[in-house]
Tab-separated table of N, CA and C in Angstrom:
chain	number	residue	atom	x	y	z
R	1	VAL	N	146.676	114.472	-20.724
R	1	VAL	CA	145.949	113.723	-22.208
R	1	VAL	C	146.535	112.347	-22.351
R	2	LEU	N	145.057	111.816	-23.148
R	2	LEU	CA	145.463	110.402	-23.527
R	2	LEU	C	145.645	109.985	-24.629
R	3	GLY	N	145.399	108.777	-25.143
R	3	GLY	CA	145.779	108.512	-26.592
R	3	GLY	C	146.780	108.721	-27.181
R	4	LEU	N	147.798	108.394	-26.927
R	4	LEU	CA	149.357	109.352	-27.164
R	4	LEU	C	149.958	107.323	-27.463
R	5	GLU	N	150.560	107.541	-28.447
R	5	GLU	CA	151.444	105.972	-28.497
R	5	GLU	C	153.078	106.668	-28.639
R	6	GLY	N	153.470	106.606	-27.473
R	6	GLY	CA	155.143	105.881	-26.924
R	6	GLY	C	155.155	108.083	-26.905
R	7	PRO	N	154.793	108.703	-26.215
R	7	PRO	CA	155.404	109.874	-25.590
R	7	PRO	C	156.493	110.120	-25.541
R	8	CYS	N	157.266	110.631	-25.967
R	8	CYS	CA	158.851	111.117	-25.567
R	8	CYS	C	159.656	112.522	-25.050
R	9	TRP	N	158.877	113.500	-26.004
R	9	TRP	CA	159.127	114.770	-25.913
R	9	TRP	C	158.022	115.423	-25.683
R	10	VAL	N	158.182	116.636	-25.019
R	10	VAL	CA	157.432	117.427	-24.604
R	10	VAL	C	157.708	118.780	-24.615
R	11	SER	N	156.952	119.751	-24.821
R	11	SER	CA	156.956	121.052	-25.134
R	11	SER	C	155.641	121.538	-24.506
R	12	PRO	N	156.312	122.937	-24.210
R	12	PRO	CA	155.103	124.271	-24.094
R	12	PRO	C	155.200	124.674	-25.804
R	13	GLY	N	153.739	124.608	-26.492
R	13	GLY	CA	153.419	124.946	-27.409
R	13	GLY	C	152.787	126.259	-28.031
R	14	PRO	N	152.441	126.628	-29.207
R	14	PRO	CA	152.064	127.935	-29.526
R	14	PRO	C	150.621	127.991	-28.827
R	15	ASP	N	150.356	129.602	-28.168
R	15	ASP	CA	149.363	129.784	-27.283
R	15	ASP	C	148.945	129.108	-25.834
R	16	GLY	N	150.308	128.871	-25.176
R	16	GLY	CA	149.597	128.230	-24.285
R	16	GLY	C	149.422	126.829	-24.167
R	17	GLY	N	149.878	126.044	-25.416
R	17	GLY	CA	149.064	124.880	-25.341
R	17	GLY	C	150.569	123.256	-24.711
R	18	LEU	N	150.449	122.615	-25.592
R	18	LEU	CA	151.686	121.835	-25.704
R	18	LEU	C	151.840	120.768	-27.540
R	19	ALA	N	153.221	121.353	-26.919
R	19	ALA	CA	153.579	120.025	-28.523
R	19	ALA	C	154.395	119.020	-27.717
R	20	VAL	N	153.776	117.440	-28.721
R	20	VAL	CA	154.292	116.401	-27.506
R	20	VAL	C	154.293	115.564	-28.731
R	21	SER	N	155.755	114.918	-29.164
R	21	SER	CA	156.092	113.913	-30.553
R	21	SER	C	156.148	112.441	-29.566
R	22	GLU	N	156.016	111.262	-30.607
R	22	GLU	CA	155.674	110.189	-30.558
R	22	GLU	C	156.829	109.732	-30.741
R	23	GLU	N	157.601	108.348	-30.120
R	23	GLU	CA	158.735	107.372	-30.674
R	23	GLU	C	157.808	107.091	-31.855
R	24	PHE	N	158.577	107.278	-32.921
R	24	PHE	CA	158.247	106.417	-34.356
R	24	PHE	C	156.950	107.327	-35.110
R	25	GLY	N	156.144	108.103	-34.326
R	25	GLY	CA	155.323	108.572	-35.120
R	25	GLY	C	154.827	110.326	-35.727
R	26	ASP	N	154.593	110.782	-34.409
R	26	ASP	CA	154.097	111.730	-35.285
R	26	ASP	C	154.160	113.096	-34.171
R	27	VAL	N	153.899	114.189	-34.391
R	27	VAL	CA	154.212	115.022	-33.382
R	27	VAL	C	152.868	116.137	-32.953
R	28	TRP	N	152.067	116.132	-31.739
R	28	TRP	CA	150.750	116.449	-31.331
R	28	TRP	C	150.230	117.573	-31.004
R	29	LEU	N	149.731	118.538	-31.422
R	29	LEU	CA	149.499	119.780	-30.930
R	29	LEU	C	148.256	119.181	-29.705
R	30	PHE	N	148.676	120.664	-29.066
R	30	PHE	CA	147.378	120.576	-28.238
R	30	PHE	C	147.547	121.952	-27.258
R	31	GLY	N	146.014	122.673	-27.249
R	31	GLY	CA	145.729	123.600	-26.687
R	31	GLY	C	145.767	124.109	-25.270
R	32	SER	N	145.136	125.386	-24.762
R	32	SER	CA	146.106	125.458	-23.455
R	32	SER	C	144.659	124.899	-22.499
R	33	ALA	N	143.948	123.994	-22.720
R	33	ALA	CA	143.088	123.172	-21.904
R	33	ALA	C	143.164	122.122	-22.503
R	34	CYS	N	144.352	121.520	-23.048
R	34	CYS	CA	145.177	120.205	-23.415
R	34	CYS	C	144.359	119.198	-23.991
R	35	GLN	N	143.109	120.438	-24.972
R	35	GLN	CA	142.322	119.630	-26.046
R	35	GLN	C	143.675	119.635	-27.685
R	36	PRO	N	143.333	118.102	-27.669
R	36	PRO	CA	143.932	118.108	-29.418
R	36	PRO	C	143.188	118.954	-30.663
R	37	LEU	N	144.275	119.563	-30.878
R	37	LEU	CA	144.663	120.245	-32.397
R	37	LEU	C	144.589	119.782	-33.670
R	38	GLY	N	145.791	118.861	-34.034
R	38	GLY	CA	145.855	117.881	-34.921
R	38	GLY	C	147.056	117.436	-34.579
R	39	SER	N	148.091	116.954	-35.826
R	39	SER	CA	149.268	116.512	-35.703
R	39	SER	C	150.294	117.397	-36.895
R	40	LEU	N	151.420	117.697	-36.731
R	40	LEU	CA	152.296	118.237	-37.803
R	40	LEU	C	151.787	117.216	-38.925
R	41	GLY	N	151.656	115.943	-39.220
R	41	GLY	CA	151.722	115.055	-40.224
R	41	GLY	C	150.691	115.119	-41.177
R	42	VAL	N	149.746	115.417	-40.373
R	42	VAL	CA	148.572	115.677	-41.291
R	42	VAL	C	148.590	117.036	-41.362
R	43	LEU	N	148.537	117.979	-40.618
R	43	LEU	CA	148.606	119.241	-40.931
R	43	LEU	C	149.510	120.141	-41.762
R	44	GLY	N	151.009	119.224	-41.514
R	44	GLY	CA	151.264	120.120	-42.036
R	44	GLY	C	152.074	118.863	-43.232
R	45	GLU	N	151.513	117.888	-43.201
R	45	GLU	CA	151.123	116.827	-44.719
R	45	GLU	C	152.928	116.528	-44.889
R	46	HIS	N	153.398	116.199	-43.593
R	46	HIS	CA	154.924	115.987	-43.265
R	46	HIS	C	155.103	114.288	-42.742
R	47	THR	N	156.262	113.549	-43.385
R	47	THR	CA	156.295	112.355	-42.685
R	47	THR	C	157.388	112.226	-42.407
R	48	PHE	N	157.388	111.926	-40.820
R	48	PHE	CA	158.623	112.048	-40.056
R	48	PHE	C	159.322	110.688	-40.386
R	49	GLY	N	160.755	110.422	-39.317
R	49	GLY	CA	161.532	109.786	-39.854
R	49	GLY	C	161.120	109.567	-38.000
R	50	CYS	N	161.635	110.080	-37.135
R	50	CYS	CA	161.294	109.626	-35.307
R	50	CYS	C	161.912	110.355	-35.278
R	51	PRO	N	160.282	111.435	-34.629
R	51	PRO	CA	160.675	112.780	-34.057
R	51	PRO	C	160.893	113.263	-32.389
R	52	ALA	N	161.795	113.689	-32.235
R	52	ALA	CA	162.541	113.789	-30.630
R	52	ALA	C	162.169	114.868	-30.493
R	53	GLY	N	163.058	115.689	-30.287
R	53	GLY	CA	162.936	116.888	-29.349
R	53	GLY	C	161.884	118.461	-30.123
R	54	VAL	N	160.914	118.380	-29.128
R	54	VAL	CA	160.216	119.338	-30.015
R	54	VAL	C	160.812	121.176	-28.973
R	55	CYS	N	160.069	122.136	-29.815
R	55	CYS	CA	159.895	123.884	-29.020
R	55	CYS	C	158.723	124.522	-29.862
R	56	SER	N	159.102	125.439	-29.688
R	56	SER	CA	157.925	126.459	-30.191
R	56	SER	C	158.741	128.316	-30.054
R	57	ASP	N	158.566	128.246	-30.910
R	57	ASP	CA	159.445	129.774	-30.827
R	57	ASP	C	158.704	131.045	-30.556
R	58	SER	N	159.421	132.458	-30.364
R	58	SER	CA	158.316	133.037	-29.941
R	58	SER	C	157.341	133.952	-30.988
R	59	GLU	N	157.251	133.306	-32.611
R	59	GLU	CA	156.496	133.445	-33.243
R	59	GLU	C	155.801	132.426	-33.445
R	60	GLY	N	155.243	132.080	-32.702
R	60	GLY	CA	154.218	130.424	-32.918
R	60	GLY	C	154.868	129.838	-33.780
R	61	SER	N	155.953	129.092	-34.078
R	61	SER	CA	155.924	128.075	-35.153
R	61	SER	C	156.435	127.177	-34.527
R	62	VAL	N	156.168	125.923	-34.558
R	62	VAL	CA	157.039	124.242	-33.851
R	62	VAL	C	158.313	123.799	-34.498
R	63	ILE	N	159.191	123.551	-33.586
R	63	ILE	CA	160.166	123.079	-34.623
R	63	ILE	C	160.389	122.100	-33.984
R	64	VAL	N	160.783	120.851	-34.720
R	64	VAL	CA	160.916	119.507	-34.042
R	64	VAL	C	162.342	119.638	-34.532
R	65	ALA	N	163.295	117.805	-34.192
R	65	ALA	CA	164.058	117.369	-34.578
R	65	ALA	C	163.684	116.183	-35.138
R	66	ASP	N	164.127	115.643	-35.876
R	66	ASP	CA	163.706	113.881	-36.165
R	66	ASP	C	165.186	113.884	-36.457
R	67	GLU	N	165.488	112.610	-35.734
R	67	GLU	CA	166.382	111.835	-35.393
R	67	GLU	C	166.700	111.072	-36.847
R	68	ARG	N	165.864	110.339	-37.432
R	68	ARG	CA	165.842	109.201	-37.923
R	68	ARG	C	166.113	110.255	-39.566
R	69	ARG	N	165.769	110.964	-39.717
R	69	ARG	CA	166.015	112.092	-40.708
R	69	ARG	C	167.135	112.733	-40.923
R	70	HIS	N	168.103	112.944	-39.726
R	70	HIS	CA	168.584	113.704	-39.671
R	70	HIS	C	168.605	115.479	-39.901
R	71	GLN	N	167.456	115.687	-39.532
R	71	GLN	CA	167.336	117.242	-39.817
R	71	GLN	C	165.982	118.091	-38.634
R	72	VAL	N	165.963	119.156	-38.575
R	72	VAL	CA	165.215	120.171	-37.885
R	72	VAL	C	164.599	120.933	-38.811
R	73	THR	N	163.240	120.613	-38.504
R	73	THR	CA	161.788	121.001	-39.469
R	73	THR	C	161.099	122.018	-38.581
R	74	LEU	N	161.325	123.606	-39.615
R	74	LEU	CA	160.069	124.024	-38.548
R	74	LEU	C	158.623	123.733	-39.441
R	75	PHE	N	157.983	124.585	-38.836
R	75	PHE	CA	156.150	124.116	-39.168
R	75	PHE	C	155.794	125.497	-38.688
R	76	PRO	N	155.249	126.379	-39.803
R	76	PRO	CA	155.102	127.989	-39.518
R	76	PRO	C	153.822	128.229	-38.775
R	77	ARG	N	153.074	128.579	-38.174
R	77	ARG	CA	151.288	128.916	-38.328
R	77	ARG	C	150.896	128.269	-39.467
R	78	ALA	N	151.282	129.012	-40.849
R	78	ALA	CA	150.934	128.925	-42.015
R	78	ALA	C	151.252	128.645	-42.442
R	79	GLY	N	152.067	127.594	-43.815
R	79	GLY	CA	152.327	127.681	-45.089
R	79	GLY	C	153.168	125.898	-44.396
R	80	VAL	N	154.065	125.919	-45.541
R	80	VAL	CA	154.790	124.142	-45.111
R	80	VAL	C	155.674	124.227	-44.350
R	81	PRO	N	155.819	123.081	-44.099
R	81	PRO	CA	157.169	122.850	-42.971
R	81	PRO	C	158.371	122.875	-44.066
R	82	ILE	N	159.810	123.604	-43.448
R	82	ILE	CA	161.126	124.350	-43.868
R	82	ILE	C	161.632	123.074	-42.963
R	83	CYS	N	162.656	123.226	-44.135
R	83	CYS	CA	164.138	121.856	-43.122
R	83	CYS	C	164.512	123.499	-42.912
R	84	LEU	N	165.008	123.681	-41.414
R	84	LEU	CA	165.964	124.947	-41.322
R	84	LEU	C	167.441	123.804	-41.142
R	85	LEU	N	167.632	123.028	-40.930
R	85	LEU	CA	168.982	122.193	-40.523
R	85	LEU	C	168.941	120.749	-41.116
R	86	SER	N	169.729	120.067	-42.032
R	86	SER	CA	170.439	118.694	-42.082
R	86	SER	C	172.038	118.871	-42.080
R	87	GLN	N	172.861	119.502	-42.474
R	87	GLN	CA	173.928	119.378	-42.845
R	87	GLN	C	174.623	119.222	-41.519
R	88	GLY	N	175.584	118.953	-41.354
R	88	GLY	CA	176.548	118.829	-40.143
R	88	GLY	C	175.490	117.824	-38.934
R	89	LEU	N	174.545	117.027	-39.029
R	89	LEU	CA	173.720	116.953	-37.462
R	89	LEU	C	173.750	115.501	-38.229
R	90	GLN	N	173.644	114.464	-37.235
R	90	GLN	CA	173.567	113.245	-37.040
R	90	GLN	C	172.541	112.359	-36.545
R	91	ARG	N	172.168	112.956	-34.849
R	91	ARG	CA	171.181	112.376	-34.150
R	91	ARG	C	170.469	113.728	-33.541
R	92	PRO	N	169.835	114.606	-34.413
R	92	PRO	CA	169.757	115.477	-34.000
R	92	PRO	C	168.519	115.063	-32.622
R	93	LEU	N	168.141	115.120	-31.190
R	93	LEU	CA	167.273	114.802	-30.134
R	93	LEU	C	166.579	115.865	-29.771
R	94	ALA	N	167.370	116.985	-29.718
R	94	ALA	CA	166.351	118.072	-28.500
R	94	ALA	C	166.980	119.434	-29.100
R	95	VAL	N	166.145	119.957	-28.870
R	95	VAL	CA	166.233	121.100	-30.283
R	95	VAL	C	165.467	122.546	-28.400
R	96	ALA	N	165.482	124.069	-28.690
R	96	ALA	CA	165.552	124.540	-28.299
R	96	ALA	C	165.581	126.470	-28.740
R	97	CYS	N	164.772	126.982	-28.152
R	97	CYS	CA	164.953	128.392	-29.141
R	97	CYS	C	165.247	129.139	-27.757
R	98	SER	N	166.036	129.889	-27.898
R	98	SER	CA	166.751	131.002	-26.787
R	98	SER	C	165.635	132.105	-26.702
R	99	PRO	N	166.160	133.418	-25.673
R	99	PRO	CA	164.713	134.412	-25.865
R	99	PRO	C	166.387	135.395	-26.677
R	100	GLN	N	167.274	134.661	-27.271
R	100	GLN	CA	168.281	135.946	-28.247
R	100	GLN	C	168.327	135.363	-29.540
R	101	GLY	N	167.211	134.558	-30.156
R	101	GLY	CA	167.039	134.988	-31.393
R	101	GLY	C	167.538	133.210	-31.814
R	102	GLN	N	168.406	132.073	-30.796
R	102	GLN	CA	169.121	131.362	-31.383
R	102	GLN	C	168.817	129.869	-31.574
R	103	LEU	N	168.563	128.768	-31.995
R	103	LEU	CA	168.358	127.718	-31.692
R	103	LEU	C	169.525	126.484	-31.225
R	104	VAL	N	169.017	126.043	-30.366
R	104	VAL	CA	170.154	125.026	-30.040
R	104	VAL	C	169.657	124.182	-30.232
R	105	VAL	N	170.729	122.682	-30.647
R	105	VAL	CA	170.520	121.778	-31.153
R	105	VAL	C	170.629	121.107	-30.171
R	106	GLY	N	170.529	119.794	-29.349
R	106	GLY	CA	171.580	118.570	-28.843
R	106	GLY	C	171.833	117.593	-30.226
R	107	ASP	N	172.768	117.098	-30.057
R	107	ASP	CA	172.493	115.673	-31.544
R	107	ASP	C	173.548	114.948	-30.969
R	108	ALA	N	173.476	113.867	-30.394
R	108	ALA	CA	173.614	112.901	-29.561
R	108	ALA	C	174.688	111.485	-30.880
R	109	GLY	N	174.216	111.912	-32.048
R	109	GLY	CA	175.686	111.146	-32.692
R	109	GLY	C	177.135	111.243	-32.749
R	110	ASP	N	177.412	112.673	-32.349
R	110	ASP	CA	178.710	113.543	-32.068
R	110	ASP	C	178.561	114.018	-30.651
R	111	ASN	N	177.407	114.274	-30.020
R	111	ASN	CA	177.780	114.289	-28.398
R	111	ASN	C	178.045	115.492	-28.421
R	112	HIS	N	177.315	116.468	-29.072
R	112	HIS	CA	178.230	118.079	-29.559
R	112	HIS	C	176.511	118.522	-29.288
R	113	ILE	N	176.774	119.660	-28.532
R	113	ILE	CA	175.696	121.088	-28.683
R	113	ILE	C	175.722	121.965	-29.559
R	114	LYS	N	174.868	122.192	-30.493
R	114	LYS	CA	175.572	123.106	-31.648
R	114	LYS	C	174.239	124.141	-31.298
R	115	VAL	N	175.548	125.259	-31.544
R	115	VAL	CA	173.881	126.695	-31.732
R	115	VAL	C	174.113	127.455	-32.625
R	116	TYR	N	172.940	127.616	-33.517
R	116	TYR	CA	172.703	128.683	-34.723
R	116	TYR	C	171.881	129.620	-34.663
R	117	GLN	N	172.492	131.091	-34.743
R	117	GLN	CA	171.325	131.847	-35.119
R	117	GLN	C	170.340	131.147	-36.007
R	118	TYR	N	169.251	132.079	-35.074
R	118	TYR	CA	167.805	131.859	-35.433
R	118	TYR	C	166.961	132.648	-36.530
R	119	LEU	N	166.519	133.692	-35.248
R	119	LEU	CA	165.704	134.293	-35.767
R	119	LEU	C	166.666	136.167	-35.065
R	120	GLY	N	166.245	136.825	-35.560
R	120	GLY	CA	166.636	138.277	-35.574
R	120	GLY	C	168.123	138.477	-35.166
R	121	GLN	N	168.361	139.721	-34.531
R	121	GLN	CA	169.991	139.378	-34.320
R	121	GLN	C	170.606	139.344	-32.788
R	122	LEU	N	172.055	139.335	-32.980
R	122	LEU	CA	172.304	138.742	-31.088
R	122	LEU	C	172.058	140.223	-30.189
R	123	ALA	N	171.888	140.187	-29.247
R	123	ALA	CA	172.033	141.716	-28.480
R	123	ALA	C	173.260	142.250	-28.357
């Protein structure tokens, strides 16, 4: 994948593609053949502060930790971005979705890993 400006975090994206965050830039989506699909900033009409960790969930949404804005935002397949978390976050850097429907956030501001119930019920 060429043409990115400071790629920092990469994750499997929806439908077998990739999601890549650029330092102080945007988050780009690529298809399964690494073809550019667009940026979340443009597609979701969203301005990032400093996008960091990215992941995708079982529903095909992309989740982004924004270090500068101190929040974690969900970008659904259709619709507008949704702020999932902001309270209690200092420097969210890493995000991951567990198979049990949990959202895991690595917060470098207080050196904690934080686990939130996200989708469905715990088994």
